[in-house]
């Protein structure tokens, strides 16, 4: 069975809607680059629907047959949720400038196509969220066009109040190139450089933090908030499971006149933003109490943690920006366990229901392929270990589409990446059957290609040693104990004999207790040494499920003393600390 086959799947039963918890493995799709169902070169909603078996086939007869024949299913990633980058009408290819918050961009399909996709996602056991861009709209949005009419008539009214207009001979901030330094000391142009002011009329300016074609919205407007209440109800009432919120630290940057200032006129910018997202969360929960909300707060660790007070969840940018996963995979497992446990405890101190979202890369960043060394062996061992480290973490780790097959940036001819769209190239589905691989007209210079391995999805599904098959095995391992994603009573187990290469932390099941009153628990362990076996002592070990990155093999191995675990190089294991009644 190949993923390029467009066959109507057979279902064993239907899930009408998905409630309960939101933790699990999630998958980000840049919609226009995933799968093209109609041959126009652009990925679309129907294309995603055709590929849902690849994302999660757990409720299909195919999955049952695989379990019966092979003991596990190696044809699907078995993800729990999907995030779609913007799908609303927009004049741009990336759709982050919305001109209608209650419709679908014609390039991607129709509202009926969306409803069909949502229904089929739920049948597959997949939750679905979409990008909602609330810092700004498109300059083509009717709200902004009406605002310009009001301003130019000399009678600014309701719609002018939706945006940040400034009245004066010059805008309050003139553009100058200013520099900051990242964690590693690398110099870069500051965020303030990107603030721009459009000239609406003589002596009237509008704020556009990213560019003037994206006029910033004014969230002090009661009428604007009422508009977005309708937007929220429109999507959630249709069954959507939540939203990914873009640029959550930007809505009130107007008060600071740029990111160089934290306060302006006594107003703390972050506190104003947190108030906005608290309102947004309450508004969403009034429609669906199980809604999943995750925000892009591309800030430092302390600021991200503080935003959790809004009761929303956030991407853990510090793990990416500081290269934590890559560092851990380079023989620093102890540091990974400590960092993970610290972050879980930190965010849950702000919100007991907090859900972390760790990722290796996303649509705004270079793909993770080259972040992991191959140790001169030309294999994916380090990439596999990196995948295990973050996918086994609590919360909602996000796979960026194509990461599971080792996709790389689509360079613009001379070996350099100049634009964001080069991180968003088409997914290579098959060497044999290239129908459906997107090739958008505006990006014809893309060198459409397979990953460096030379293998697409179909070929890697057939290769038991491939990176994709390892992702699937990690997913199968993780799904044996879904509650490990909750991060309940998580604790790092520390070093053993001064060995820094071992990562080990314990997670408890909040719904199950042992006879002595303690919670049932498992230990998640990684050996981040690429060459040497490590020995790990777990006094309460009852069983083990382990996977080795070198050959994707399982390695159930407990020494004769009943509690010493042998961890092969670049391996991951779940060690069970309670009696499963012979299930192992």
PDB file of C-alpha atoms in Angstrom, residues 416-575:
ATOM      1  CA  UNK A 416      21.399  30.287  -0.191  1.00  0.00           C
ATOM      2  CA  UNK A 417      17.997  30.718   1.382  1.00  0.00           C
ATOM      3  CA  UNK A 418      16.808  34.286   0.956  1.00  0.00           C
ATOM      4  CA  UNK A 419      13.087  34.071   1.588  1.00  0.00           C
ATOM      5  CA  UNK A 420      10.742  32.378   4.042  1.00  0.00           C
ATOM      6  CA  UNK A 421       9.093  30.478   1.205  1.00  0.00           C
ATOM      7  CA  UNK A 422      12.279  28.433   0.726  1.00  0.00           C
ATOM      8  CA  UNK A 423      11.534  26.766   4.091  1.00  0.00           C
ATOM      9  CA  UNK A 424       8.083  25.855   2.771  1.00  0.00           C
ATOM     10  CA  UNK A 425       8.855  23.751  -0.281  1.00  0.00           C
ATOM     11  CA  UNK A 426       6.666  20.942  -1.618  1.00  0.00           C
ATOM     12  CA  UNK A 427       6.581  17.603   0.164  1.00  0.00           C
ATOM     13  CA  UNK A 428       8.203  14.852  -1.902  1.00  0.00           C
ATOM     14  CA  UNK A 429       5.710  12.009  -1.864  1.00  0.00           C
ATOM     15  CA  UNK A 430       7.189   9.507  -4.275  1.00  0.00           C
ATOM     16  CA  UNK A 431       9.912   8.908  -6.854  1.00  0.00           C
ATOM     17  CA  UNK A 432       7.554   6.656  -8.813  1.00  0.00           C
ATOM     18  CA  UNK A 433       4.401   8.738  -8.799  1.00  0.00           C
ATOM     19  CA  UNK A 434       4.892  12.499  -8.701  1.00  0.00           C
ATOM     20  CA  UNK A 435       1.260  13.415  -9.222  1.00  0.00           C
ATOM     21  CA  UNK A 436       0.146  15.715  -6.423  1.00  0.00           C
ATOM     22  CA  UNK A 437       3.585  17.087  -5.529  1.00  0.00           C
ATOM     23  CA  UNK A 438       2.942  20.855  -5.469  1.00  0.00           C
ATOM     24  CA  UNK A 439       4.791  23.154  -7.844  1.00  0.00           C
ATOM     25  CA  UNK A 440       3.215  26.595  -7.407  1.00  0.00           C
ATOM     26  CA  UNK A 441       3.489  28.917 -10.434  1.00  0.00           C
ATOM     27  CA  UNK A 442       5.029  31.783  -8.447  1.00  0.00           C
ATOM     28  CA  UNK A 443       7.873  29.522  -7.254  1.00  0.00           C
ATOM     29  CA  UNK A 444       8.908  27.841 -10.486  1.00  0.00           C
ATOM     30  CA  UNK A 445      12.594  28.323  -9.568  1.00  0.00           C
ATOM     31  CA  UNK A 446      12.208  25.719  -6.827  1.00  0.00           C
ATOM     32  CA  UNK A 447      14.331  22.706  -7.630  1.00  0.00           C
ATOM     33  CA  UNK A 448      11.637  20.167  -6.784  1.00  0.00           C
ATOM     34  CA  UNK A 449      13.531  17.227  -5.385  1.00  0.00           C
ATOM     35  CA  UNK A 450      13.603  14.330  -2.993  1.00  0.00           C
ATOM     36  CA  UNK A 451      15.405  14.686   0.354  1.00  0.00           C
ATOM     37  CA  UNK A 452      19.187  14.056   0.405  1.00  0.00           C
ATOM     38  CA  UNK A 453      18.457  10.371   0.975  1.00  0.00           C
ATOM     39  CA  UNK A 454      16.933  10.281  -2.510  1.00  0.00           C
ATOM     40  CA  UNK A 455      13.756   8.740  -1.103  1.00  0.00           C
ATOM     41  CA  UNK A 456      10.279  10.160  -0.817  1.00  0.00           C
ATOM     42  CA  UNK A 457       7.462   9.098   1.488  1.00  0.00           C
ATOM     43  CA  UNK A 458       6.610   5.954  -0.472  1.00  0.00           C
ATOM     44  CA  UNK A 459      10.209   4.778  -0.689  1.00  0.00           C
ATOM     45  CA  UNK A 460      10.877   5.444   2.988  1.00  0.00           C
ATOM     46  CA  UNK A 461       7.740   3.572   4.021  1.00  0.00           C
ATOM     47  CA  UNK A 462       9.172   0.524   2.248  1.00  0.00           C
ATOM     48  CA  UNK A 463      12.633   0.948   3.819  1.00  0.00           C
ATOM     49  CA  UNK A 464      12.646  -0.467   7.353  1.00  0.00           C
ATOM     50  CA  UNK A 465      15.827   1.518   8.173  1.00  0.00           C
ATOM     51  CA  UNK A 466      14.548   4.916   6.978  1.00  0.00           C
ATOM     52  CA  UNK A 467      14.055   8.095   8.972  1.00  0.00           C
ATOM     53  CA  UNK A 468      10.304   7.954   8.342  1.00  0.00           C
ATOM     54  CA  UNK A 469      10.012   4.411   9.635  1.00  0.00           C
ATOM     55  CA  UNK A 470      11.858   5.536  12.777  1.00  0.00           C
ATOM     56  CA  UNK A 471       9.378   8.393  13.299  1.00  0.00           C
ATOM     57  CA  UNK A 472       6.589   5.840  12.997  1.00  0.00           C
ATOM     58  CA  UNK A 473       8.229   3.479  15.477  1.00  0.00           C
ATOM     59  CA  UNK A 474       8.686   6.299  17.998  1.00  0.00           C
ATOM     60  CA  UNK A 475       5.023   7.174  17.538  1.00  0.00           C
ATOM     61  CA  UNK A 476       4.029   3.545  18.110  1.00  0.00           C
ATOM     62  CA  UNK A 477       6.187   3.451  21.237  1.00  0.00           C
ATOM     63  CA  UNK A 478       4.731   6.700  22.566  1.00  0.00           C
ATOM     64  CA  UNK A 479       1.165   5.578  21.907  1.00  0.00           C
ATOM     65  CA  UNK A 480       1.574   2.596  24.240  1.00  0.00           C
ATOM     66  CA  UNK A 481       1.336   5.109  27.101  1.00  0.00           C
ATOM     67  CA  UNK A 482      -0.596   8.200  25.903  1.00  0.00           C
ATOM     68  CA  UNK A 483      -0.565   9.700  29.384  1.00  0.00           C
ATOM     69  CA  UNK A 484       3.199  10.282  29.224  1.00  0.00           C
ATOM     70  CA  UNK A 485       2.283  13.424  27.244  1.00  0.00           C
ATOM     71  CA  UNK A 486       0.521  14.880  30.304  1.00  0.00           C
ATOM     72  CA  UNK A 487       3.793  15.489  32.142  1.00  0.00           C
ATOM     73  CA  UNK A 488       2.103  14.580  35.444  1.00  0.00           C
ATOM     74  CA  UNK A 489       4.514  14.571  38.410  1.00  0.00           C
ATOM     75  CA  UNK A 490       7.439  14.658  36.027  1.00  0.00           C
ATOM     76  CA  UNK A 491      10.908  14.428  37.592  1.00  0.00           C
ATOM     77  CA  UNK A 492      14.453  14.124  36.304  1.00  0.00           C
ATOM     78  CA  UNK A 493      16.299  11.059  37.599  1.00  0.00           C
ATOM     79  CA  UNK A 494      19.711  12.692  37.560  1.00  0.00           C
ATOM     80  CA  UNK A 495      23.115  11.348  36.614  1.00  0.00           C
ATOM     81  CA  UNK A 496      24.283   7.827  37.194  1.00  0.00           C
ATOM     82  CA  UNK A 497      27.973   7.509  37.938  1.00  0.00           C
ATOM     83  CA  UNK A 498      28.657  10.964  36.533  1.00  0.00           C
ATOM     84  CA  UNK A 499      27.387   9.914  33.105  1.00  0.00           C
ATOM     85  CA  UNK A 500      26.082  12.979  31.265  1.00  0.00           C
ATOM     86  CA  UNK A 501      24.927  11.049  28.193  1.00  0.00           C
ATOM     87  CA  UNK A 502      21.883   9.469  29.821  1.00  0.00           C
ATOM     88  CA  UNK A 503      18.582  11.345  29.746  1.00  0.00           C
ATOM     89  CA  UNK A 504      16.015   9.914  32.135  1.00  0.00           C
ATOM     90  CA  UNK A 505      12.845  11.288  33.631  1.00  0.00           C
ATOM     91  CA  UNK A 506       9.804   9.764  35.267  1.00  0.00           C
ATOM     92  CA  UNK A 507       6.164  10.517  34.405  1.00  0.00           C
ATOM     93  CA  UNK A 508       3.123   9.332  36.356  1.00  0.00           C
ATOM     94  CA  UNK A 509      -0.343   8.303  35.198  1.00  0.00           C
ATOM     95  CA  UNK A 510      -2.825  10.669  36.910  1.00  0.00           C
ATOM     96  CA  UNK A 511      -5.656   8.160  36.500  1.00  0.00           C
ATOM     97  CA  UNK A 512      -4.001   5.032  37.925  1.00  0.00           C
ATOM     98  CA  UNK A 513      -2.657   4.283  41.373  1.00  0.00           C
ATOM     99  CA  UNK A 514      -0.718   1.322  42.713  1.00  0.00           C
ATOM    100  CA  UNK A 515      -2.010  -0.582  45.771  1.00  0.00           C
ATOM    101  CA  UNK A 516       0.365   1.389  48.012  1.00  0.00           C
ATOM    102  CA  UNK A 517      -1.181   4.708  46.902  1.00  0.00           C
ATOM    103  CA  UNK A 518       1.617   5.784  44.578  1.00  0.00           C
ATOM    104  CA  UNK A 519       0.837   6.550  40.961  1.00  0.00           C
ATOM    105  CA  UNK A 520       1.711   4.145  38.185  1.00  0.00           C
ATOM    106  CA  UNK A 521       4.791   5.474  36.452  1.00  0.00           C
ATOM    107  CA  UNK A 522       7.116   5.007  33.523  1.00  0.00           C
ATOM    108  CA  UNK A 523      10.672   6.204  32.908  1.00  0.00           C
ATOM    109  CA  UNK A 524      11.597   7.700  29.541  1.00  0.00           C
ATOM    110  CA  UNK A 525      15.300   7.168  28.870  1.00  0.00           C
ATOM    111  CA  UNK A 526      17.669   8.132  26.040  1.00  0.00           C
ATOM    112  CA  UNK A 527      21.313   7.200  25.519  1.00  0.00           C
ATOM    113  CA  UNK A 528      22.747  10.199  23.647  1.00  0.00           C
ATOM    114  CA  UNK A 529      26.203   8.665  23.241  1.00  0.00           C
ATOM    115  CA  UNK A 530      26.591   7.748  19.586  1.00  0.00           C
ATOM    116  CA  UNK A 531      29.158   4.988  20.136  1.00  0.00           C
ATOM    117  CA  UNK A 532      28.960   3.425  23.612  1.00  0.00           C
ATOM    118  CA  UNK A 533      26.420   1.274  25.460  1.00  0.00           C
ATOM    119  CA  UNK A 534      25.236   2.783  28.727  1.00  0.00           C
ATOM    120  CA  UNK A 535      23.878   0.970  31.763  1.00  0.00           C
ATOM    121  CA  UNK A 536      20.935   2.412  33.587  1.00  0.00           C
ATOM    122  CA  UNK A 537      19.607   1.309  36.961  1.00  0.00           C
ATOM    123  CA  UNK A 538      15.840   1.455  37.567  1.00  0.00           C
ATOM    124  CA  UNK A 539      15.105  -0.373  40.850  1.00  0.00           C
ATOM    125  CA  UNK A 540      11.372  -0.745  40.123  1.00  0.00           C
ATOM    126  CA  UNK A 541      11.721  -1.864  36.493  1.00  0.00           C
ATOM    127  CA  UNK A 542       9.036  -4.355  35.457  1.00  0.00           C
ATOM    128  CA  UNK A 543       9.536  -4.212  31.698  1.00  0.00           C
ATOM    129  CA  UNK A 544      10.985  -2.225  28.828  1.00  0.00           C
ATOM    130  CA  UNK A 545      10.116  -1.116  25.316  1.00  0.00           C
ATOM    131  CA  UNK A 546      13.195   0.217  23.521  1.00  0.00           C
ATOM    132  CA  UNK A 547      14.182   1.342  20.034  1.00  0.00           C
ATOM    133  CA  UNK A 548      17.662   1.841  18.568  1.00  0.00           C
ATOM    134  CA  UNK A 549      18.295   4.614  16.034  1.00  0.00           C
ATOM    135  CA  UNK A 550      21.089   2.693  14.286  1.00  0.00           C
ATOM    136  CA  UNK A 551      18.830   0.097  12.673  1.00  0.00           C
ATOM    137  CA  UNK A 552      15.305   0.995  13.890  1.00  0.00           C
ATOM    138  CA  UNK A 553      15.265  -2.234  15.894  1.00  0.00           C
ATOM    139  CA  UNK A 554      13.454  -2.969  19.142  1.00  0.00           C
ATOM    140  CA  UNK A 555      15.679  -3.950  22.075  1.00  0.00           C
ATOM    141  CA  UNK A 556      13.852  -5.348  25.120  1.00  0.00           C
ATOM    142  CA  UNK A 557      16.792  -5.844  27.460  1.00  0.00           C
ATOM    143  CA  UNK A 558      16.850  -6.077  31.253  1.00  0.00           C
ATOM    144  CA  UNK A 559      19.788  -7.707  33.010  1.00  0.00           C
ATOM    145  CA  UNK A 560      19.411 -10.755  35.240  1.00  0.00           C
ATOM    146  CA  UNK A 561      19.218  -8.600  38.378  1.00  0.00           C
ATOM    147  CA  UNK A 562      15.831  -7.417  37.109  1.00  0.00           C
ATOM    148  CA  UNK A 563      16.440  -3.659  37.174  1.00  0.00           C
ATOM    149  CA  UNK A 564      19.580  -2.791  35.179  1.00  0.00           C
ATOM    150  CA  UNK A 565      18.846  -1.583  31.649  1.00  0.00           C
ATOM    151  CA  UNK A 566      21.358  -1.788  28.811  1.00  0.00           C
ATOM    152  CA  UNK A 567      20.908   1.206  26.525  1.00  0.00           C
ATOM    153  CA  UNK A 568      22.602   0.806  23.111  1.00  0.00           C
ATOM    154  CA  UNK A 569      24.120   3.893  21.453  1.00  0.00           C
ATOM    155  CA  UNK A 570      21.524   6.410  20.257  1.00  0.00           C
ATOM    156  CA  UNK A 571      18.622   4.542  21.790  1.00  0.00           C
ATOM    157  CA  UNK A 572      15.339   5.398  23.479  1.00  0.00           C
ATOM    158  CA  UNK A 573      13.294   3.361  25.927  1.00  0.00           C
ATOM    159  CA  UNK A 574      10.175   3.389  28.034  1.00  0.00           C
ATOM    160  CA  UNK A 575      10.765   1.507  31.280  1.00  0.00           C
TER     161      UNK A 575
END
